[in-house]
PDB file of C-alpha atoms in Angstrom:
ATOM      1  CA  ASP A   1      57.047  45.848  51.061  1.00  0.00           C
ATOM      2  CA  ALA A   2      60.442  44.306  50.620  1.00  0.00           C
ATOM      3  CA  GLY A   3      58.999  40.665  50.258  1.00  0.00           C
ATOM      4  CA  VAL A   4      60.208  37.665  52.080  1.00  0.00           C
ATOM      5  CA  ILE A   5      63.970  38.252  53.130  1.00  0.00           C
ATOM      6  CA  GLN A   6      66.256  35.505  53.523  1.00  0.00           C
ATOM      7  CA  SER A   7      69.962  35.556  54.537  1.00  0.00           C
ATOM      8  CA  PRO A   8      72.712  34.496  53.709  1.00  0.00           C
ATOM      9  CA  ARG A   9      72.171  34.065  50.113  1.00  0.00           C
ATOM     10  CA  HIS A  10      75.112  31.748  49.950  1.00  0.00           C
ATOM     11  CA  GLU A  11      76.826  29.858  52.652  1.00  0.00           C
ATOM     12  CA  VAL A  12      79.869  27.413  52.327  1.00  0.00           C
ATOM     13  CA  THR A  13      80.893  25.467  55.200  1.00  0.00           C
ATOM     14  CA  GLU A  14      82.629  22.487  56.404  1.00  0.00           C
ATOM     15  CA  MET A  15      81.221  19.221  57.536  1.00  0.00           C
ATOM     16  CA  GLY A  16      80.439  19.427  61.034  1.00  0.00           C
ATOM     17  CA  GLN A  17      79.881  23.101  61.396  1.00  0.00           C
ATOM     18  CA  GLU A  18      76.696  24.537  62.710  1.00  0.00           C
ATOM     19  CA  VAL A  19      74.698  26.434  60.097  1.00  0.00           C
ATOM     20  CA  THR A  20      71.772  29.145  60.577  1.00  0.00           C
ATOM     21  CA  LEU A  21      69.654  30.325  58.224  1.00  0.00           C
ATOM     22  CA  ARG A  22      67.538  33.423  58.537  1.00  0.00           C
ATOM     23  CA  CYS A  23      64.042  34.246  57.276  1.00  0.00           C
ATOM     24  CA  LYS A  24      61.867  37.751  57.692  1.00  0.00           C
ATOM     25  CA  LEU A  25      58.222  37.266  56.730  1.00  0.00           C
ATOM     26  CA  ILE A  26      56.067  39.789  54.809  1.00  0.00           C
ATOM     27  CA  SER A  27      54.728  42.162  57.267  1.00  0.00           C
ATOM     28  CA  GLY A  28      51.231  40.960  58.462  1.00  0.00           C
ATOM     29  CA  HIS A  29      51.968  37.479  57.166  1.00  0.00           C
ATOM     30  CA  ASN A  30      51.224  34.686  59.846  1.00  0.00           C
ATOM     31  CA  SER A  31      52.347  31.405  58.274  1.00  0.00           C
ATOM     32  CA  LEU A  32      55.784  30.323  57.379  1.00  0.00           C
ATOM     33  CA  PHE A  33      57.227  27.490  55.662  1.00  0.00           C
ATOM     34  CA  TRP A  34      60.705  26.289  55.109  1.00  0.00           C
ATOM     35  CA  TYR A  35      61.357  24.449  51.845  1.00  0.00           C
ATOM     36  CA  ARG A  36      64.559  22.792  50.481  1.00  0.00           C
ATOM     37  CA  GLN A  37      65.201  22.255  46.973  1.00  0.00           C
ATOM     38  CA  THR A  38      67.797  19.840  45.352  1.00  0.00           C
ATOM     39  CA  MET A  39      68.170  18.073  41.929  1.00  0.00           C
ATOM     40  CA  MET A  40      67.098  14.876  43.055  1.00  0.00           C
ATOM     41  CA  ARG A  41      64.464  15.563  45.210  1.00  0.00           C
ATOM     42  CA  GLY A  42      62.939  19.033  44.024  1.00  0.00           C
ATOM     43  CA  LEU A  43      61.155  21.176  46.501  1.00  0.00           C
ATOM     44  CA  GLU A  44      60.361  19.777  49.762  1.00  0.00           C
ATOM     45  CA  LEU A  45      58.680  21.177  52.720  1.00  0.00           C
ATOM     46  CA  LEU A  46      60.754  20.991  55.954  1.00  0.00           C
ATOM     47  CA  ILE A  47      58.315  22.690  58.293  1.00  0.00           C
ATOM     48  CA  TYR A  48      55.470  24.976  58.549  1.00  0.00           C
ATOM     49  CA  PHE A  49      54.489  27.542  61.169  1.00  0.00           C
ATOM     50  CA  ASN A  50      51.386  29.235  62.048  1.00  0.00           C
ATOM     51  CA  ASN A  51      51.087  32.196  64.481  1.00  0.00           C
ATOM     52  CA  ASN A  52      54.587  31.069  65.581  1.00  0.00           C
ATOM     53  CA  VAL A  53      53.551  27.570  66.444  1.00  0.00           C
ATOM     54  CA  PRO A  54      55.062  24.647  64.713  1.00  0.00           C
ATOM     55  CA  ILE A  55      52.287  23.088  63.023  1.00  0.00           C
ATOM     56  CA  ASP A  56      53.969  20.274  60.800  1.00  0.00           C
ATOM     57  CA  ASP A  57      57.616  19.591  61.117  1.00  0.00           C
ATOM     58  CA  SER A  58      57.115  15.901  59.464  1.00  0.00           C
ATOM     59  CA  GLY A  59      59.469  17.053  56.584  1.00  0.00           C
ATOM     60  CA  MET A  60      62.352  17.829  58.894  1.00  0.00           C
ATOM     61  CA  PRO A  61      64.960  15.272  57.953  1.00  0.00           C
ATOM     62  CA  GLU A  62      66.495  14.455  61.325  1.00  0.00           C
ATOM     63  CA  ASP A  63      67.489  15.723  64.840  1.00  0.00           C
ATOM     64  CA  ARG A  64      70.279  17.792  63.325  1.00  0.00           C
ATOM     65  CA  PHE A  65      67.529  20.402  61.815  1.00  0.00           C
ATOM     66  CA  SER A  66      65.765  22.620  63.860  1.00  0.00           C
ATOM     67  CA  ALA A  67      63.659  25.664  63.062  1.00  0.00           C
ATOM     68  CA  LYS A  68      62.349  28.483  65.448  1.00  0.00           C
ATOM     69  CA  MET A  69      60.174  31.691  65.284  1.00  0.00           C
ATOM     70  CA  PRO A  70      61.360  33.711  68.208  1.00  0.00           C
ATOM     71  CA  ASN A  71      58.792  36.284  66.937  1.00  0.00           C
ATOM     72  CA  ALA A  72      56.277  36.842  64.741  1.00  0.00           C
ATOM     73  CA  SER A  73      58.264  38.110  61.839  1.00  0.00           C
ATOM     74  CA  PHE A  74      61.418  36.096  61.997  1.00  0.00           C
ATOM     75  CA  SER A  75      62.375  32.540  61.591  1.00  0.00           C
ATOM     76  CA  THR A  76      65.770  30.517  61.924  1.00  0.00           C
ATOM     77  CA  LEU A  77      66.599  26.921  60.459  1.00  0.00           C
ATOM     78  CA  LYS A  78      69.591  25.615  62.163  1.00  0.00           C
ATOM     79  CA  ILE A  79      71.536  22.545  60.736  1.00  0.00           C
ATOM     80  CA  GLN A  80      73.977  21.271  63.566  1.00  0.00           C
ATOM     81  CA  PRO A  81      76.068  19.455  62.921  1.00  0.00           C
ATOM     82  CA  SER A  82      76.163  19.722  59.190  1.00  0.00           C
ATOM     83  CA  GLU A  83      76.865  17.210  56.437  1.00  0.00           C
ATOM     84  CA  PRO A  84      77.525  17.266  52.673  1.00  0.00           C
ATOM     85  CA  ARG A  85      74.115  15.735  52.013  1.00  0.00           C
ATOM     86  CA  ASP A  86      72.560  18.957  53.565  1.00  0.00           C
ATOM     87  CA  SER A  87      73.600  20.884  50.525  1.00  0.00           C
ATOM     88  CA  ALA A  88      70.720  22.422  48.845  1.00  0.00           C
ATOM     89  CA  VAL A  89      68.784  25.610  48.354  1.00  0.00           C
ATOM     90  CA  TYR A  90      66.589  26.557  51.228  1.00  0.00           C
ATOM     91  CA  PHE A  91      63.375  28.597  50.748  1.00  0.00           C
ATOM     92  CA  CYS A  92      61.473  30.189  53.007  1.00  0.00           C
ATOM     93  CA  ALA A  93      57.774  31.414  52.263  1.00  0.00           C
ATOM     94  CA  SER A  94      55.151  33.402  53.977  1.00  0.00           C
ATOM     95  CA  SER A  95      51.500  33.791  53.799  1.00  0.00           C
ATOM     96  CA  LEU A  96      48.454  35.322  55.171  1.00  0.00           C
ATOM     97  CA  GLY A  97      45.872  32.690  56.701  1.00  0.00           C
ATOM     98  CA  GLN A  98      46.303  29.428  58.173  1.00  0.00           C
ATOM     99  CA  ALA A  99      46.199  27.775  54.505  1.00  0.00           C
ATOM    100  CA  ARG A 100      42.355  26.966  54.989  1.00  0.00           C
ATOM    101  CA  SER A 101      41.520  29.392  52.336  1.00  0.00           C
ATOM    102  CA  GLY A 102      41.249  28.232  48.552  1.00  0.00           C
ATOM    103  CA  ALA A 103      42.924  31.843  47.875  1.00  0.00           C
ATOM    104  CA  ASN A 104      45.709  31.359  50.225  1.00  0.00           C
ATOM    105  CA  VAL A 105      49.020  32.262  48.416  1.00  0.00           C
ATOM    106  CA  LEU A 106      52.881  31.573  49.538  1.00  0.00           C
ATOM    107  CA  THR A 107      55.363  34.197  48.718  1.00  0.00           C
ATOM    108  CA  PHE A 108      58.884  32.670  48.622  1.00  0.00           C
ATOM    109  CA  GLY A 109      62.149  34.470  49.489  1.00  0.00           C
ATOM    110  CA  ALA A 110      65.161  34.388  46.999  1.00  0.00           C
ATOM    111  CA  GLY A 111      66.605  31.315  49.009  1.00  0.00           C
ATOM    112  CA  SER A 112      69.820  30.431  50.710  1.00  0.00           C
ATOM    113  CA  ARG A 113      72.285  28.312  48.861  1.00  0.00           C
ATOM    114  CA  LEU A 114      74.088  25.839  51.175  1.00  0.00           C
ATOM    115  CA  THR A 115      77.137  24.036  50.295  1.00  0.00           C
ATOM    116  CA  VAL A 116      78.525  21.585  52.718  1.00  0.00           C
ATOM    117  CA  LEU A 117      82.392  20.488  51.914  1.00  0.00           C
TER     118      LEU A 117
ATOM    119  CA  ASP B   1      46.148  16.052  47.299  1.00  0.00           C
ATOM    120  CA  ALA B   2      45.581  14.794  43.979  1.00  0.00           C
ATOM    121  CA  LYS B   3      48.688  14.197  41.910  1.00  0.00           C
ATOM    122  CA  THR B   4      49.132  16.078  38.505  1.00  0.00           C
ATOM    123  CA  THR B   5      51.043  15.452  35.313  1.00  0.00           C
ATOM    124  CA  GLN B   6      52.561  17.858  33.260  1.00  0.00           C
ATOM    125  CA  PRO B   7      55.028  17.359  30.398  1.00  0.00           C
ATOM    126  CA  PRO B   8      58.474  17.943  30.921  1.00  0.00           C
ATOM    127  CA  SER B   9      59.366  20.361  28.649  1.00  0.00           C
ATOM    128  CA  MET B  10      58.048  22.823  26.160  1.00  0.00           C
ATOM    129  CA  ASP B  11      59.302  25.518  23.482  1.00  0.00           C
ATOM    130  CA  CYS B  12      57.410  28.757  22.587  1.00  0.00           C
ATOM    131  CA  ALA B  13      58.196  31.390  20.226  1.00  0.00           C
ATOM    132  CA  GLU B  14      58.766  34.688  21.730  1.00  0.00           C
ATOM    133  CA  GLY B  15      55.341  36.784  21.240  1.00  0.00           C
ATOM    134  CA  ARG B  16      53.361  33.706  20.756  1.00  0.00           C
ATOM    135  CA  ALA B  17      51.027  32.163  23.176  1.00  0.00           C
ATOM    136  CA  ALA B  18      52.228  29.377  25.749  1.00  0.00           C
ATOM    137  CA  ASN B  19      49.915  27.058  26.613  1.00  0.00           C
ATOM    138  CA  LEU B  20      50.853  24.636  29.394  1.00  0.00           C
ATOM    139  CA  PRO B  21      48.940  21.693  30.127  1.00  0.00           C
ATOM    140  CA  CYS B  22      48.045  20.080  33.260  1.00  0.00           C
ATOM    141  CA  ASN B  23      46.284  16.669  33.929  1.00  0.00           C
ATOM    142  CA  HIS B  24      44.621  16.005  37.408  1.00  0.00           C
ATOM    143  CA  SER B  25      42.062  13.351  36.786  1.00  0.00           C
ATOM    144  CA  THR B  26      42.037  12.415  40.512  1.00  0.00           C
ATOM    145  CA  ILE B  27      41.002  15.936  41.684  1.00  0.00           C
ATOM    146  CA  SER B  28      38.344  16.049  44.300  1.00  0.00           C
ATOM    147  CA  GLY B  29      35.503  18.569  44.334  1.00  0.00           C
ATOM    148  CA  ASN B  30      37.065  21.097  46.962  1.00  0.00           C
ATOM    149  CA  GLU B  31      40.727  21.022  45.437  1.00  0.00           C
ATOM    150  CA  TYR B  32      41.857  24.250  44.024  1.00  0.00           C
ATOM    151  CA  VAL B  33      44.315  24.423  40.872  1.00  0.00           C
ATOM    152  CA  TYR B  34      47.246  26.528  41.326  1.00  0.00           C
ATOM    153  CA  TRP B  35      50.361  27.345  39.242  1.00  0.00           C
ATOM    154  CA  TYR B  36      53.457  28.672  40.227  1.00  0.00           C
ATOM    155  CA  ARG B  37      56.750  28.968  38.300  1.00  0.00           C
ATOM    156  CA  GLN B  38      60.353  29.151  39.076  1.00  0.00           C
ATOM    157  CA  ILE B  39      62.597  31.237  37.135  1.00  0.00           C
ATOM    158  CA  HIS B  40      66.367  30.020  37.181  1.00  0.00           C
ATOM    159  CA  SER B  41      67.957  30.649  40.625  1.00  0.00           C
ATOM    160  CA  GLN B  42      65.012  32.225  42.121  1.00  0.00           C
ATOM    161  CA  GLY B  43      62.295  31.385  44.588  1.00  0.00           C
ATOM    162  CA  PRO B  44      58.711  30.019  43.079  1.00  0.00           C
ATOM    163  CA  GLN B  45      56.430  32.591  42.355  1.00  0.00           C
ATOM    164  CA  TYR B  46      52.438  32.513  42.289  1.00  0.00           C
ATOM    165  CA  ILE B  47      51.049  33.017  39.152  1.00  0.00           C
ATOM    166  CA  ILE B  48      47.195  31.902  39.400  1.00  0.00           C
ATOM    167  CA  HIS B  49      44.812  29.769  40.935  1.00  0.00           C
ATOM    168  CA  GLY B  50      41.135  28.520  40.280  1.00  0.00           C
ATOM    169  CA  LEU B  51      38.192  26.186  41.336  1.00  0.00           C
ATOM    170  CA  LYS B  52      35.879  25.464  38.556  1.00  0.00           C
ATOM    171  CA  ASN B  53      35.785  28.834  36.460  1.00  0.00           C
ATOM    172  CA  ASN B  54      38.469  29.841  34.220  1.00  0.00           C
ATOM    173  CA  GLU B  55      40.355  32.853  35.627  1.00  0.00           C
ATOM    174  CA  THR B  56      42.678  35.780  34.255  1.00  0.00           C
ATOM    175  CA  ASN B  57      45.169  38.094  35.743  1.00  0.00           C
ATOM    176  CA  GLU B  58      47.676  40.443  34.693  1.00  0.00           C
ATOM    177  CA  MET B  59      49.997  37.446  34.183  1.00  0.00           C
ATOM    178  CA  ALA B  60      47.958  34.610  32.642  1.00  0.00           C
ATOM    179  CA  SER B  61      44.899  32.949  31.922  1.00  0.00           C
ATOM    180  CA  LEU B  62      43.840  29.443  33.617  1.00  0.00           C
ATOM    181  CA  ILE B  63      41.319  27.495  31.624  1.00  0.00           C
ATOM    182  CA  ILE B  64      39.945  24.350  33.640  1.00  0.00           C
ATOM    183  CA  THR B  65      37.812  21.943  31.697  1.00  0.00           C
ATOM    184  CA  GLU B  66      34.203  21.058  32.745  1.00  0.00           C
ATOM    185  CA  ASP B  67      34.929  17.964  34.353  1.00  0.00           C
ATOM    186  CA  ARG B  68      37.797  19.440  35.990  1.00  0.00           C
ATOM    187  CA  LYS B  69      40.271  16.650  35.169  1.00  0.00           C
ATOM    188  CA  SER B  70      42.748  19.024  33.343  1.00  0.00           C
ATOM    189  CA  SER B  71      43.597  22.631  32.909  1.00  0.00           C
ATOM    190  CA  THR B  72      45.692  24.815  30.889  1.00  0.00           C
ATOM    191  CA  LEU B  73      47.909  27.638  31.786  1.00  0.00           C
ATOM    192  CA  ILE B  74      48.157  30.426  29.112  1.00  0.00           C
ATOM    193  CA  LEU B  75      50.688  33.034  28.764  1.00  0.00           C
ATOM    194  CA  PRO B  76      49.120  35.128  26.278  1.00  0.00           C
ATOM    195  CA  HIS B  77      52.395  36.818  24.746  1.00  0.00           C
ATOM    196  CA  ALA B  78      55.223  34.839  25.901  1.00  0.00           C
ATOM    197  CA  THR B  79      58.640  36.857  26.559  1.00  0.00           C
ATOM    198  CA  LEU B  80      62.135  35.325  27.130  1.00  0.00           C
ATOM    199  CA  ARG B  81      61.751  36.377  30.959  1.00  0.00           C
ATOM    200  CA  ASP B  82      59.017  33.791  31.105  1.00  0.00           C
ATOM    201  CA  THR B  83      61.470  30.915  30.651  1.00  0.00           C
ATOM    202  CA  ALA B  84      61.196  28.957  33.760  1.00  0.00           C
ATOM    203  CA  VAL B  85      59.608  25.873  35.569  1.00  0.00           C
ATOM    204  CA  TYR B  86      56.054  25.893  35.536  1.00  0.00           C
ATOM    205  CA  TYR B  87      54.327  23.976  38.494  1.00  0.00           C
ATOM    206  CA  CYS B  88      50.840  23.013  38.144  1.00  0.00           C
ATOM    207  CA  ILE B  89      49.325  21.956  42.115  1.00  0.00           C
ATOM    208  CA  VAL B  90      45.914  20.772  43.094  1.00  0.00           C
ATOM    209  CA  ARG B  91      45.334  21.618  46.890  1.00  0.00           C
ATOM    210  CA  VAL B  92      42.678  21.332  49.584  1.00  0.00           C
ATOM    211  CA  PRO B  93      41.913  24.569  51.336  1.00  0.00           C
ATOM    212  CA  GLY B  94      43.451  23.902  54.810  1.00  0.00           C
ATOM    213  CA  ALA B  95      46.192  21.835  53.541  1.00  0.00           C
ATOM    214  CA  ASN B  96      49.549  22.888  54.615  1.00  0.00           C
ATOM    215  CA  ASN B  97      51.746  21.621  51.943  1.00  0.00           C
ATOM    216  CA  LEU B  98      52.213  22.433  48.395  1.00  0.00           C
ATOM    217  CA  PHE B  99      53.564  19.407  46.688  1.00  0.00           C
ATOM    218  CA  PHE B 100      55.622  20.934  43.526  1.00  0.00           C
ATOM    219  CA  GLY B 101      56.128  17.774  41.451  1.00  0.00           C
ATOM    220  CA  THR B 102      58.483  18.243  38.679  1.00  0.00           C
ATOM    221  CA  GLY B 103      56.764  20.700  36.578  1.00  0.00           C
ATOM    222  CA  THR B 104      57.217  21.772  32.946  1.00  0.00           C
ATOM    223  CA  ARG B 105      60.380  23.579  31.835  1.00  0.00           C
ATOM    224  CA  LEU B 106      59.113  26.357  29.599  1.00  0.00           C
ATOM    225  CA  THR B 107      61.825  27.828  27.095  1.00  0.00           C
ATOM    226  CA  VAL B 108      60.998  31.016  25.117  1.00  0.00           C
ATOM    227  CA  ILE B 109      62.647  30.995  21.989  1.00  0.00           C
ATOM    228  CA  PRO B 110      63.709  34.432  20.214  1.00  0.00           C
TER     229      PRO B 110
END
């Protein structure tokens, strides 16, 4: 398995532009997590899906952020309009199960580094 | 989830065992201890987890004290590629979030 695949790996955009980050889950996994990492705040959970349904979006910063799972293997995180403070590395992770088992393990992608000028 | 306390940084000589401590004094009976690491510019990587008993896999060993208030991750023969930030996390089964904290930055020295 190729693991969790994220694209693009790097994105540089100007303030006000729309940004779309993409994630392909590991085949057979049914839970999807979007995290954001900055020097100041570390790794923060933005949103979590189980079986394509958003379960917890309390970490989504504001209405400019939205995430979807159009199918069981793919997710997008959209920022519109983007702002310089959104600059960060965005990680997608997937797992098998609803995180109810102590054995539940998250597999992370390589991340998408976003720079908003 | 219970909070964890880890030293901010540690050094280890290449080939020696790296022992990374974690304090989780408020851990509850059904919370597991997880360890992840993040090598520079990569996503976090799962290492090992445990509840009460010591655990070992191909990457590391996890030693949990009898009162479960602390644990130690052991990398038996550290290599330069083990240089990373190591996160100790306690988590209740069913909790959706993994709170990563600030971790311990391990530097393996040649």
